[in-house]
Coordinates of C-alpha atoms in Angstrom, one line a residue:
Chain A
M137 CA 132.2 11.3 43.1
A138 CA 133.5 14.3 40.6
G139 CA 137.0 15.4 41.1
K140 CA 137.9 12.7 43.6
A141 CA 141.5 12.1 43.9
R142 CA 141.8 8.5 44.2
G143 CA 144.9 7.1 46.1
C144 CA 145.6 3.4 45.0
H145 CA 147.1 3.2 48.8
K146 CA 147.8 -0.7 49.5
I147 CA 146.6 -1.6 52.8
R148 CA 146.9 -4.3 55.4
G149 CA 145.7 -5.2 59.0
A150 CA 144.2 -2.4 61.2
Q151 CA 143.8 -0.1 58.0
I152 CA 141.5 -2.8 56.5
R153 CA 140.0 -3.3 59.8
D154 CA 139.0 0.6 59.8
L155 CA 138.1 0.9 56.0
L156 CA 135.4 -2.2 56.8
D157 CA 134.0 -0.6 59.8
S158 CA 133.2 2.2 57.9
K159 CA 131.3 0.3 55.4
H160 CA 127.8 -1.4 55.5
N161 CA 127.8 -3.0 52.0
I162 CA 130.6 -4.8 50.7
L163 CA 130.2 -5.7 46.4
F164 CA 132.3 -8.2 45.2
D165 CA 133.3 -9.0 41.7
C166 CA 133.9 -12.6 41.4
D167 CA 136.2 -13.9 38.8
G168 CA 139.8 -12.8 40.2
V169 CA 138.3 -11.8 43.4
I170 CA 136.8 -14.8 45.3
W171 CA 137.7 -17.6 42.9
N172 CA 140.0 -18.4 39.8
G173 CA 137.9 -20.6 37.8
E174 CA 137.1 -23.4 40.1
I175 CA 140.0 -22.7 42.3
V176 CA 139.0 -20.5 45.3
V177 CA 141.0 -17.7 46.8
A178 CA 142.6 -18.6 50.0
G179 CA 140.4 -17.4 52.6
A180 CA 137.7 -15.8 50.7
P181 CA 134.6 -17.9 52.1
E182 CA 135.5 -17.3 55.6
V183 CA 136.1 -13.6 54.5
V184 CA 132.5 -13.4 53.6
T185 CA 131.3 -15.5 56.6
L186 CA 133.0 -13.2 58.7
L187 CA 131.7 -9.9 57.1
K188 CA 128.2 -11.3 57.4
Q189 CA 128.8 -12.2 61.2
Q190 CA 129.8 -8.5 61.7
G191 CA 126.2 -7.3 60.2
K192 CA 127.7 -6.3 56.7
R193 CA 125.6 -6.9 53.6
V194 CA 127.4 -8.7 50.8
F195 CA 126.6 -8.6 47.5
F196 CA 128.6 -10.4 44.2
V197 CA 128.2 -8.5 41.3
T198 CA 129.9 -9.9 38.1
N199 CA 129.6 -9.4 34.4
N200 CA 130.3 -13.2 33.8
C201 CA 127.3 -14.2 32.1
T202 CA 127.4 -17.8 30.9
R203 CA 125.5 -19.3 34.0
P204 CA 122.3 -18.6 35.8
R205 CA 122.1 -17.5 39.2
E206 CA 121.3 -21.0 40.3
N207 CA 124.1 -22.3 39.0
Y208 CA 126.3 -19.7 40.8
V209 CA 124.8 -20.8 44.0
Q210 CA 125.6 -24.3 43.4
K211 CA 129.5 -23.0 42.3
F212 CA 129.4 -21.0 45.5
S213 CA 128.4 -24.3 47.7
R214 CA 131.3 -26.6 45.7
L215 CA 134.0 -24.0 46.5
G216 CA 133.6 -23.9 50.1
F217 CA 131.1 -20.7 50.7
T218 CA 128.3 -21.5 53.3
D219 CA 126.0 -19.1 53.1
V220 CA 125.6 -17.3 49.7
A221 CA 122.1 -16.9 48.8
E222 CA 120.6 -16.4 45.3
E223 CA 119.3 -13.0 46.0
E224 CA 122.9 -11.6 46.6
I225 CA 124.0 -12.4 43.3
F226 CA 123.9 -10.3 40.6
S227 CA 124.9 -11.1 37.4
S228 CA 125.1 -9.2 34.0
A229 CA 122.6 -12.0 32.8
Y230 CA 120.2 -11.6 35.5
C231 CA 120.6 -7.9 35.5
S232 CA 119.8 -7.9 31.5
A233 CA 116.8 -9.8 31.9
A234 CA 115.4 -7.4 34.9
Y235 CA 116.4 -4.4 32.8
L236 CA 114.4 -5.8 30.0
R237 CA 111.2 -6.4 32.0
D238 CA 111.4 -3.7 34.6
V239 CA 113.5 -0.6 32.8
A240 CA 112.4 -1.3 29.2
K241 CA 109.4 -3.0 30.1
V242 CA 109.7 -4.6 26.8
Q243 CA 106.5 -5.4 24.9
G244 CA 107.2 -8.4 22.5
K245 CA 109.9 -10.8 21.8
V246 CA 113.7 -10.4 22.7
F247 CA 116.2 -11.7 20.0
V248 CA 119.0 -13.4 22.2
I249 CA 122.4 -14.1 21.0
G250 CA 123.6 -15.6 24.0
C251 CA 124.6 -19.0 26.0
H252 CA 122.5 -21.0 28.3
G253 CA 123.1 -18.7 31.5
V254 CA 121.8 -15.9 29.4
Q255 CA 118.7 -17.8 27.8
K256 CA 117.7 -19.1 31.4
E257 CA 117.5 -15.6 33.2
L258 CA 115.4 -14.1 30.5
Q259 CA 113.3 -17.3 31.0
D260 CA 113.2 -17.0 34.7
A261 CA 112.1 -13.2 34.3
G262 CA 109.3 -14.5 32.0
V263 CA 110.9 -12.3 29.0
P264 CA 109.9 -14.1 25.8
T265 CA 112.5 -14.9 23.4
V266 CA 112.7 -15.6 20.0
E267 CA 112.8 -19.7 20.1
D268 CA 116.5 -20.9 19.6
V269 CA 115.8 -23.3 16.9
S270 CA 118.1 -24.9 14.3
D271 CA 117.2 -23.3 10.5
A272 CA 115.7 -25.3 8.2
P273 CA 117.9 -27.1 5.5
D274 CA 116.8 -24.3 2.7
V275 CA 117.8 -21.6 5.1
S276 CA 120.8 -19.7 4.5
I277 CA 122.8 -16.1 4.9
Y278 CA 121.4 -14.9 1.4
N279 CA 117.8 -15.9 2.5
F280 CA 115.9 -16.2 6.1
P281 CA 113.1 -15.8 7.8
L282 CA 112.5 -13.1 10.6
E283 CA 110.0 -13.2 13.7
P284 CA 107.6 -10.5 13.4
D285 CA 107.3 -9.0 17.1
V286 CA 111.1 -8.8 17.9
K287 CA 111.0 -5.3 19.8
A288 CA 114.8 -5.8 21.3
V289 CA 118.1 -7.7 20.4
L290 CA 120.3 -8.6 23.2
V291 CA 123.9 -10.0 22.8
G292 CA 126.0 -11.7 25.4
Y293 CA 128.8 -14.3 25.4
D294 CA 127.8 -17.2 23.0
E295 CA 129.7 -20.2 22.3
R296 CA 127.0 -21.0 19.7
F297 CA 127.6 -17.3 17.7
T298 CA 127.6 -17.8 13.9
F299 CA 127.2 -15.5 10.9
M300 CA 123.8 -16.4 10.8
K301 CA 122.7 -15.1 14.0
L302 CA 124.7 -11.8 13.2
A303 CA 122.8 -11.5 10.2
K304 CA 119.6 -11.7 11.7
A305 CA 120.3 -9.4 14.5
C306 CA 121.4 -6.9 12.0
C307 CA 118.2 -7.0 10.6
Y308 CA 116.1 -6.6 13.6
L309 CA 117.8 -3.8 14.5
R310 CA 117.4 -1.9 11.4
N311 CA 114.3 -0.9 12.8
S312 CA 115.3 2.1 15.2
E313 CA 112.6 1.2 17.4
C314 CA 114.2 -2.2 18.8
L315 CA 116.1 -1.8 21.6
F316 CA 120.1 -2.9 21.3
L317 CA 121.7 -4.4 24.7
A318 CA 124.8 -6.0 25.3
T319 CA 125.1 -7.9 28.7
D320 CA 128.8 -6.8 29.3
P321 CA 131.9 -5.0 27.4
D322 CA 134.3 -7.7 28.4
P323 CA 136.5 -8.0 25.3
W324 CA 137.9 -11.3 26.9
H325 CA 137.7 -13.6 29.7
P326 CA 140.4 -15.4 31.5
L327 CA 140.5 -19.3 31.6
R328 CA 142.6 -21.2 33.8
G329 CA 146.3 -20.9 33.6
G330 CA 146.2 -17.5 32.2
R331 CA 144.6 -18.8 29.1
I332 CA 141.8 -16.5 27.7
T333 CA 138.4 -17.0 25.6
P334 CA 136.7 -14.2 23.7
G335 CA 134.3 -12.2 25.6
S336 CA 130.6 -10.6 25.2
G337 CA 132.7 -7.5 23.9
S338 CA 133.9 -9.1 20.9
L339 CA 130.3 -10.4 19.5
T340 CA 128.9 -6.8 20.3
A341 CA 131.7 -5.3 18.5
A342 CA 130.7 -7.3 15.7
L343 CA 127.1 -6.2 15.8
E344 CA 127.4 -2.6 16.5
T345 CA 129.8 -2.8 13.2
A346 CA 126.7 -4.7 11.3
S347 CA 124.1 -2.3 12.7
S348 CA 125.7 1.0 12.8
R349 CA 124.0 1.5 16.1
K350 CA 125.7 1.3 19.8
A351 CA 124.5 -0.9 22.2
T352 CA 123.1 -0.2 26.0
V353 CA 125.7 -2.3 28.0
I354 CA 124.1 -3.6 31.0
G355 CA 127.1 -4.7 32.5
K356 CA 130.1 -2.8 34.8
P357 CA 131.1 -0.3 34.5
S358 CA 127.7 0.9 33.5
R359 CA 125.7 1.7 36.4
F360 CA 122.8 -0.4 35.8
M361 CA 124.1 -3.5 37.9
Y362 CA 124.2 -1.4 40.9
E363 CA 120.6 0.4 40.4
C364 CA 119.5 -3.2 39.9
I365 CA 120.9 -4.0 43.4
A366 CA 119.7 -0.7 44.7
S367 CA 116.1 -1.4 43.5
Q368 CA 115.9 -4.7 45.6
F369 CA 118.0 -3.3 48.7
D370 CA 118.5 0.1 50.5
L371 CA 122.1 1.0 49.5
D372 CA 124.0 4.1 50.5
P373 CA 126.7 4.7 48.4
E374 CA 129.0 6.3 51.0
R375 CA 128.9 3.0 53.1
S376 CA 129.2 1.0 50.4
L377 CA 132.6 -0.7 48.9
M378 CA 133.4 -2.5 45.7
I379 CA 136.0 -4.6 45.5
G380 CA 137.4 -5.7 41.8
D381 CA 140.3 -7.0 40.0
R382 CA 139.7 -5.3 36.7
L383 CA 140.2 -1.6 36.6
E384 CA 138.5 -0.8 33.6
T385 CA 135.4 -2.6 34.6
D386 CA 135.1 -3.1 38.3
I387 CA 137.0 0.1 39.5
L388 CA 135.3 2.3 37.0
F389 CA 132.0 1.1 37.9
G390 CA 132.5 1.6 41.7
A391 CA 133.3 5.4 40.6
N392 CA 130.6 5.6 38.4
C393 CA 128.2 5.0 41.1
G394 CA 129.8 7.0 43.8
L395 CA 131.4 4.1 45.7
D396 CA 134.9 3.7 47.5
T397 CA 136.7 1.1 45.2
M398 CA 139.4 -1.3 45.9
L399 CA 141.5 -3.2 43.5
T400 CA 142.7 -7.0 44.4
L401 CA 145.7 -8.3 42.9
T402 CA 144.5 -11.9 42.5
G403 CA 143.3 -11.5 39.2
V404 CA 143.7 -9.5 35.7
S405 CA 145.1 -6.2 36.6
T406 CA 148.3 -5.3 38.1
L407 CA 149.5 -2.4 40.7
E408 CA 151.5 -0.8 37.9
E409 CA 148.8 -0.4 35.6
A410 CA 146.5 1.2 39.0
Q411 CA 149.6 3.5 39.2
E412 CA 149.8 4.5 35.4
Y413 CA 146.5 5.6 35.4
R414 CA 147.0 7.5 38.8
D415 CA 150.0 9.3 37.2
S416 CA 148.4 10.2 34.0
E417 CA 147.5 13.7 33.0
A418 CA 144.3 12.8 31.5
P419 CA 141.0 13.4 33.5
E420 CA 139.2 10.8 32.7
K421 CA 141.7 8.2 33.7
K422 CA 141.2 9.2 37.5
D423 CA 138.1 7.2 37.5
F424 CA 140.1 4.0 36.8
V425 CA 142.5 4.4 40.0
P426 CA 141.1 2.1 43.0
D427 CA 140.9 4.0 46.6
Y428 CA 142.5 0.9 47.9
V429 CA 144.7 -1.9 46.9
V430 CA 145.2 -5.3 48.6
D431 CA 147.3 -8.6 47.4
T432 CA 144.2 -10.6 48.0
I433 CA 141.0 -10.3 50.1
G434 CA 142.4 -13.1 52.4
D435 CA 144.6 -10.3 53.9
F436 CA 140.9 -9.3 55.3
L437 CA 141.1 -12.4 57.7
E438 CA 143.6 -10.6 60.1
A439 CA 141.6 -7.6 60.2
L440 CA 138.3 -9.4 60.8
E441 CA 139.3 -12.3 63.3
D442 CA 140.7 -9.5 65.6
Chain B
M55 CA 147.1 21.0 -6.1
A56 CA 143.9 22.8 -5.8
A57 CA 141.6 21.1 -3.0
S58 CA 138.8 18.9 -4.4
K59 CA 135.6 20.9 -4.9
C60 CA 132.9 18.2 -5.8
T61 CA 131.7 19.7 -9.3
R62 CA 129.1 18.2 -11.3
L63 CA 130.9 16.7 -14.2
T64 CA 129.1 17.4 -17.3
G65 CA 129.7 19.1 -20.8
S66 CA 133.1 20.0 -21.8
L67 CA 134.4 19.1 -18.5
V68 CA 134.0 15.2 -19.3
K69 CA 136.4 15.5 -22.1
Q70 CA 138.6 17.7 -20.2
L71 CA 138.8 14.8 -17.5
L72 CA 139.0 12.0 -19.7
D73 CA 142.0 13.4 -22.2
S74 CA 144.1 14.6 -18.7
V75 CA 144.1 10.9 -17.7
D76 CA 145.7 7.8 -19.0
S77 CA 144.4 5.1 -16.3
V78 CA 141.0 4.7 -15.1
L79 CA 140.3 2.6 -11.9
F80 CA 137.0 1.6 -11.3
D81 CA 135.5 0.2 -8.0
C82 CA 132.9 -2.8 -8.6
D83 CA 129.7 -2.9 -6.4
G84 CA 127.5 0.2 -7.1
V85 CA 129.9 1.5 -9.8
I86 CA 129.6 -1.1 -13.0
W87 CA 127.2 -3.6 -11.4
R88 CA 124.8 -4.2 -8.7
G89 CA 124.9 -7.8 -7.6
D90 CA 124.8 -9.5 -10.6
Q91 CA 123.5 -6.7 -12.6
A92 CA 125.6 -4.5 -15.0
I93 CA 124.7 -0.7 -14.3
P94 CA 123.1 0.3 -17.8
G95 CA 126.0 1.8 -19.9
A96 CA 128.8 0.6 -18.1
S97 CA 130.3 -2.0 -20.2
D98 CA 130.2 0.6 -23.0
V99 CA 131.9 3.1 -21.0
I100 CA 134.7 0.5 -20.3
N101 CA 134.8 -0.9 -23.5
L102 CA 134.9 2.4 -25.0
L103 CA 137.7 3.8 -22.8
K104 CA 140.1 0.9 -23.7
K105 CA 139.1 1.8 -27.4
N106 CA 140.4 5.3 -26.9
G107 CA 143.6 3.9 -25.6
K108 CA 143.1 3.9 -21.9
R109 CA 144.0 1.7 -19.6
V110 CA 141.6 0.0 -17.3
F111 CA 141.4 -1.5 -14.0
F112 CA 138.7 -2.8 -11.2
V113 CA 139.8 -2.3 -7.7
T114 CA 137.2 -4.0 -5.1
N115 CA 137.1 -4.4 -1.5
N116 CA 135.1 -7.7 -1.9
S117 CA 137.2 -10.8 -0.8
T118 CA 134.6 -13.4 -2.1
K119 CA 136.1 -14.0 -5.6
T120 CA 139.5 -15.0 -7.0
R121 CA 140.6 -12.8 -10.0
K122 CA 139.6 -15.3 -12.6
M123 CA 136.1 -15.5 -10.8
Y124 CA 136.0 -11.7 -11.4
A125 CA 137.2 -11.9 -14.8
D126 CA 134.6 -14.5 -15.6
K127 CA 131.7 -12.2 -14.0
L128 CA 132.9 -9.2 -16.2
A129 CA 132.9 -11.3 -19.4
M130 CA 129.4 -12.5 -18.3
L131 CA 128.2 -8.9 -18.4
G132 CA 130.0 -7.7 -21.7
F133 CA 132.9 -6.0 -20.2
N134 CA 136.3 -6.3 -22.5
A135 CA 138.5 -7.3 -19.4
S136 CA 141.0 -9.7 -18.3
E137 CA 142.5 -11.0 -15.1
E138 CA 145.2 -8.9 -14.9
E139 CA 143.0 -5.8 -14.8
V140 CA 141.4 -7.0 -11.6
F141 CA 142.5 -6.5 -8.1
G142 CA 140.0 -7.9 -5.3
T143 CA 141.2 -8.0 -1.9
A144 CA 141.4 -11.9 -1.9
Y145 CA 144.6 -11.2 -4.6
C146 CA 146.1 -8.0 -3.0
S147 CA 145.8 -9.9 0.5
A148 CA 148.2 -12.3 -1.0
M149 CA 150.2 -10.2 -2.8
Y150 CA 150.5 -8.2 0.5
L151 CA 151.4 -11.4 2.6
K152 CA 154.3 -12.4 0.2
T153 CA 155.8 -8.9 -0.7
V154 CA 155.4 -7.1 2.5
P155 CA 155.6 -9.0 5.9
K156 CA 157.1 -11.6 3.3
I157 CA 155.4 -14.4 5.4
Q158 CA 157.5 -17.9 6.0
G159 CA 155.0 -20.2 7.3
K160 CA 151.1 -21.0 7.4
V161 CA 148.4 -18.5 7.6
Y162 CA 145.2 -19.1 10.1
L163 CA 142.6 -18.0 7.7
I164 CA 139.2 -17.1 8.3
G165 CA 137.6 -16.1 4.9
S166 CA 136.4 -18.0 1.5
N167 CA 137.7 -20.6 -0.8
A168 CA 138.7 -17.5 -3.0
M169 CA 141.1 -16.5 -0.3
R170 CA 142.3 -19.6 0.2
Q171 CA 143.1 -20.4 -3.6
E172 CA 144.5 -16.7 -3.9
I173 CA 147.1 -17.4 -0.8
E174 CA 148.1 -20.7 -1.6
N175 CA 148.7 -19.3 -5.4
V176 CA 151.6 -17.3 -4.1
G177 CA 152.9 -20.3 -2.2
I178 CA 151.7 -19.8 1.3
Q179 CA 149.9 -22.7 3.1
T180 CA 146.4 -22.0 4.9
I181 CA 144.5 -23.8 7.4
G182 CA 141.1 -22.8 8.7
V183 CA 138.5 -22.4 5.4
G184 CA 135.2 -23.7 6.0
P185 CA 132.7 -24.4 9.1
D186 CA 134.1 -24.8 12.5
P187 CA 131.6 -25.0 15.4
I188 CA 132.3 -25.2 18.6
S189 CA 132.7 -28.6 20.4
G190 CA 134.2 -29.6 23.9
A191 CA 133.7 -27.6 27.2
Q192 CA 135.2 -24.4 27.8
T193 CA 138.3 -25.4 29.1
D194 CA 139.2 -27.0 26.0
W195 CA 138.9 -23.9 24.1
A196 CA 142.0 -22.3 25.4
N197 CA 143.5 -25.6 24.9
V198 CA 142.8 -25.9 21.6
S199 CA 145.4 -27.4 19.4
L200 CA 147.2 -24.9 17.5
D201 CA 149.7 -25.5 14.4
P202 CA 152.9 -24.2 15.5
E203 CA 153.7 -23.1 11.8
V204 CA 151.0 -20.3 11.7
K205 CA 152.8 -17.0 11.4
A206 CA 149.8 -14.9 10.6
V207 CA 145.9 -14.7 11.0
V208 CA 144.0 -13.4 8.0
V209 CA 140.1 -12.2 8.2
G210 CA 138.2 -11.7 5.3
F211 CA 134.5 -12.2 4.5
D212 CA 133.4 -15.7 5.9
E213 CA 129.9 -17.0 6.2
H214 CA 131.1 -19.5 8.4
F215 CA 132.2 -17.2 10.7
S216 CA 131.9 -19.1 14.5
Y217 CA 132.8 -18.4 18.1
M218 CA 135.1 -21.1 17.4
K219 CA 136.8 -19.5 14.8
L220 CA 137.0 -16.1 16.8
N221 CA 138.5 -18.1 19.6
K222 CA 141.3 -19.8 17.5
A223 CA 142.1 -16.5 16.1
L224 CA 142.4 -15.1 19.5
Q225 CA 144.8 -17.8 20.7
Y226 CA 147.1 -17.3 17.6
L227 CA 147.1 -13.8 18.2
C228 CA 148.1 -14.2 21.8
N229 CA 151.3 -14.7 20.6
P230 CA 152.7 -10.9 19.9
S231 CA 155.1 -12.2 16.9
C232 CA 151.8 -13.3 15.2
L233 CA 150.7 -11.3 12.5
F234 CA 147.2 -9.9 12.0
V235 CA 145.7 -9.2 8.6
G236 CA 142.3 -7.8 7.6
T237 CA 141.0 -7.8 4.2
N238 CA 138.7 -4.8 4.6
T239 CA 136.9 -3.0 6.9
D240 CA 133.4 -2.2 5.1
T241 CA 130.5 -2.7 7.4
R242 CA 128.2 -4.6 4.7
L243 CA 128.8 -6.7 1.8
P244 CA 126.3 -6.2 -1.2
L245 CA 124.8 -9.7 -2.6
E246 CA 123.5 -11.0 -5.9
G247 CA 120.1 -9.6 -6.2
G248 CA 120.5 -6.3 -4.6
K249 CA 120.6 -7.6 -0.7
A250 CA 123.4 -7.0 1.9
V251 CA 124.8 -8.8 5.1
P252 CA 127.1 -7.9 7.3
G253 CA 130.6 -7.3 6.0
T254 CA 133.9 -8.1 6.7
G255 CA 134.7 -5.2 8.8
C256 CA 132.1 -7.0 11.7
L257 CA 134.5 -10.0 11.6
V258 CA 137.5 -8.0 11.7
R259 CA 136.2 -5.9 14.6
A260 CA 135.1 -8.9 16.5
V261 CA 138.8 -10.3 16.5
E262 CA 140.6 -6.8 17.2
T263 CA 138.6 -6.7 20.4
A264 CA 139.0 -9.8 21.5
A265 CA 142.7 -9.7 20.7
Q266 CA 142.9 -6.1 21.9
R267 CA 145.0 -5.4 19.1
P268 CA 144.3 -3.3 15.3
A269 CA 144.5 -5.4 12.0
D270 CA 146.9 -4.5 9.2
V271 CA 144.0 -3.7 6.8
V272 CA 144.9 -4.4 3.0
G273 CA 141.9 -2.9 1.2
K274 CA 140.2 0.6 0.5
P275 CA 141.3 3.2 1.5
S276 CA 144.4 1.8 2.5
N277 CA 147.5 2.7 -0.1
F278 CA 148.2 -0.8 -0.8
M279 CA 145.5 -1.8 -3.2
F280 CA 146.6 1.1 -5.5
D281 CA 150.1 0.4 -4.8
C282 CA 149.8 -3.2 -6.2
V283 CA 148.4 -1.9 -9.1
A284 CA 150.9 0.9 -9.8
K285 CA 153.8 -1.4 -9.4
Q286 CA 152.9 -3.9 -11.8
F287 CA 151.3 -1.2 -14.3
S288 CA 153.7 1.6 -14.0
L289 CA 150.8 4.1 -13.3
D290 CA 151.5 7.9 -12.9
P291 CA 149.0 9.2 -10.3
A292 CA 148.4 12.4 -11.5
R293 CA 147.2 11.1 -14.5
S294 CA 145.0 8.3 -13.0
L295 CA 141.5 8.6 -12.1
M296 CA 139.8 6.8 -9.3
V297 CA 135.9 6.3 -10.0
G298 CA 133.9 4.5 -6.7
D299 CA 130.9 5.3 -4.9
R300 CA 131.8 5.6 -1.3
L301 CA 133.5 8.5 -0.2
D302 CA 134.8 6.5 2.9
T303 CA 137.0 3.9 0.6
D304 CA 137.2 4.7 -2.8
I305 CA 137.6 8.4 -2.9
M306 CA 139.7 8.4 0.2
L307 CA 142.0 6.0 -1.4
G308 CA 142.2 8.2 -4.6
T309 CA 142.8 11.2 -2.6
N310 CA 145.6 9.7 -0.5
C311 CA 147.3 8.2 -3.4
G312 CA 147.2 11.5 -5.6
L313 CA 144.5 10.5 -8.3
K314 CA 141.9 12.3 -9.5
T315 CA 138.4 11.3 -8.2
L316 CA 135.2 10.6 -9.5
L317 CA 132.0 9.8 -7.4
T318 CA 129.0 7.7 -9.2
L319 CA 126.0 8.0 -7.2
T320 CA 124.4 4.7 -8.3
G321 CA 125.7 2.8 -4.9
V322 CA 126.4 4.0 -1.2
S323 CA 127.6 7.9 -0.8
T324 CA 125.5 10.9 -1.9
V325 CA 126.0 14.2 -2.8
A326 CA 125.0 15.9 0.5
E327 CA 127.4 13.5 2.3
A328 CA 130.4 15.0 -0.2
E329 CA 129.1 18.4 0.7
D330 CA 128.9 17.8 3.9
H331 CA 132.8 16.7 4.1
L332 CA 133.5 19.8 2.2
K333 CA 131.9 22.4 4.6
S334 CA 133.5 20.8 7.3
G335 CA 137.1 21.9 6.6
C336 CA 138.1 19.2 8.9
P337 CA 141.6 17.5 7.6
N338 CA 140.3 14.1 8.3
R339 CA 137.3 14.5 6.2
T340 CA 138.6 16.6 3.0
G341 CA 140.2 13.6 1.8
M342 CA 136.5 12.1 1.3
V343 CA 135.4 14.9 -1.1
P344 CA 135.7 14.0 -4.8
D345 CA 136.9 16.5 -7.7
Y346 CA 134.1 15.6 -9.6
Y347 CA 130.5 13.4 -9.6
V348 CA 127.8 11.9 -11.9
D349 CA 124.8 10.3 -11.7
T350 CA 125.9 7.1 -13.3
I351 CA 129.0 6.3 -15.1
A352 CA 127.0 6.3 -18.3
E353 CA 127.1 9.8 -18.3
L354 CA 131.1 9.5 -19.7
L355 CA 129.4 8.1 -22.9
P356 CA 128.8 11.2 -24.8
A357 CA 132.3 12.2 -24.7
L358 CA 133.6 9.1 -25.4
Q359 CA 131.5 8.4 -28.6
G360 CA 131.9 11.8 -29.8

């Protein structure tokens, strides 16, 4: 909502209850919100169950494209969430495949720089991709074959990223009719123990520099993931709440989609960072300010258990 | 000093310009050669300049060759030149590390064997050159074993660039006292045979994005390349001429260092682009306007032969 001053208010107990009473759809980011790596955020499974018991709809909106949705379902189950369905999970890989199939309606193949999680979602969506095979021995960065029917390039997190993939993608992108998509803009992803690993954003930056083109980014903070959910479920933005741990992706995403936003402090961003954005003079920084702040979504339990 | 006006260099102006300088600095790719083909007349120009008592230097952002390798290529193409006159970014990065931050310790190097040789020539040990594909699980990557003696990450052109290298660079750069140096930011690297591949700029951008910090860039348009030449040969900028084909690197360097500048049209930039910068009146862009331009450096021949 343009010009709305967001308060960055820390809330507990009855305040949380009142907020949740006014919302029908709760959108959760995953990493740093409901789990950190393989460690569940205490109380998160119970919170999800209680929200659903109270008739709320719950969605999971994650930029993490490293696994397909069916593997996410397994992870939810492994970490103690008892009733999360595949349809409720929206990852940037799933949404990128949906975009290529339903929005861009790509006729032709997609050249993918991406891990198994990305490849599988495209396969499941029926989007044809250039086969990811090893090159013949005489192929090098100075001399490589190109597929004839490539209509889009998709870049996402790829632990098998090589210079060769960058060179091939750059060639395909010389055709201005070839689409250029990125799963998400995250420069790095957190791993357990406070360490980090390079994210999709760093690979996208390499390809944008090589091609002198800007990628269309599917993941948060772009609106597309929200539009993907809204195309399958009826969502009223006024009655929806976005909960995340990263101001520059989750909170900005919420603002871009006209949702109320909540920052939880079990992940990347800190309260101080949120307050800095709030106190900044620059108007564009206002969208990084959450409406509400909680220490952990575990704090919802006392509000929901009444 | 009058603002650069992008004047065609012709007639008596050529002799006037050459008489007003003692040293001429040439970029290589697109100026004196294209791939492995010399620009017709280029070797005569260089050889005659020297005969006429001018000093000649070669200043290139290309980090894939040592000074010796450049000297060999120059000799093969008929240029009368010596190792000491060549300033490529492999050599200049080594000089930078030695004389500016004065590295005591090792360098994690994403780059070519030529870079390794030049850096080790100044007594600094490097690790990391060569293929480095991913292995192990994601949880291993943040815990990849790091050499405690590494004091800087240096990024140059590397056909073996991979996610694992990007990851290792990020792990080293998580230590704020680890230096971060890039050879250059060119988006494309010209190859033998006239083709091009993604340039070092793409690799530097990938690491900058993951690490969320900027690299210290050695190559043009950074002043360091000129300072390197000037210190060794006591150049007077006002009596020096920079000849290049790229407005944003060669001409910018020349302007920033107070040299006269000459654009040649056998490479990347066009007169239209130069005139656009001139018309813009924008202080960021007027530095990219050359004093003069020629279609090819062979146009200097009549004045030199006369």
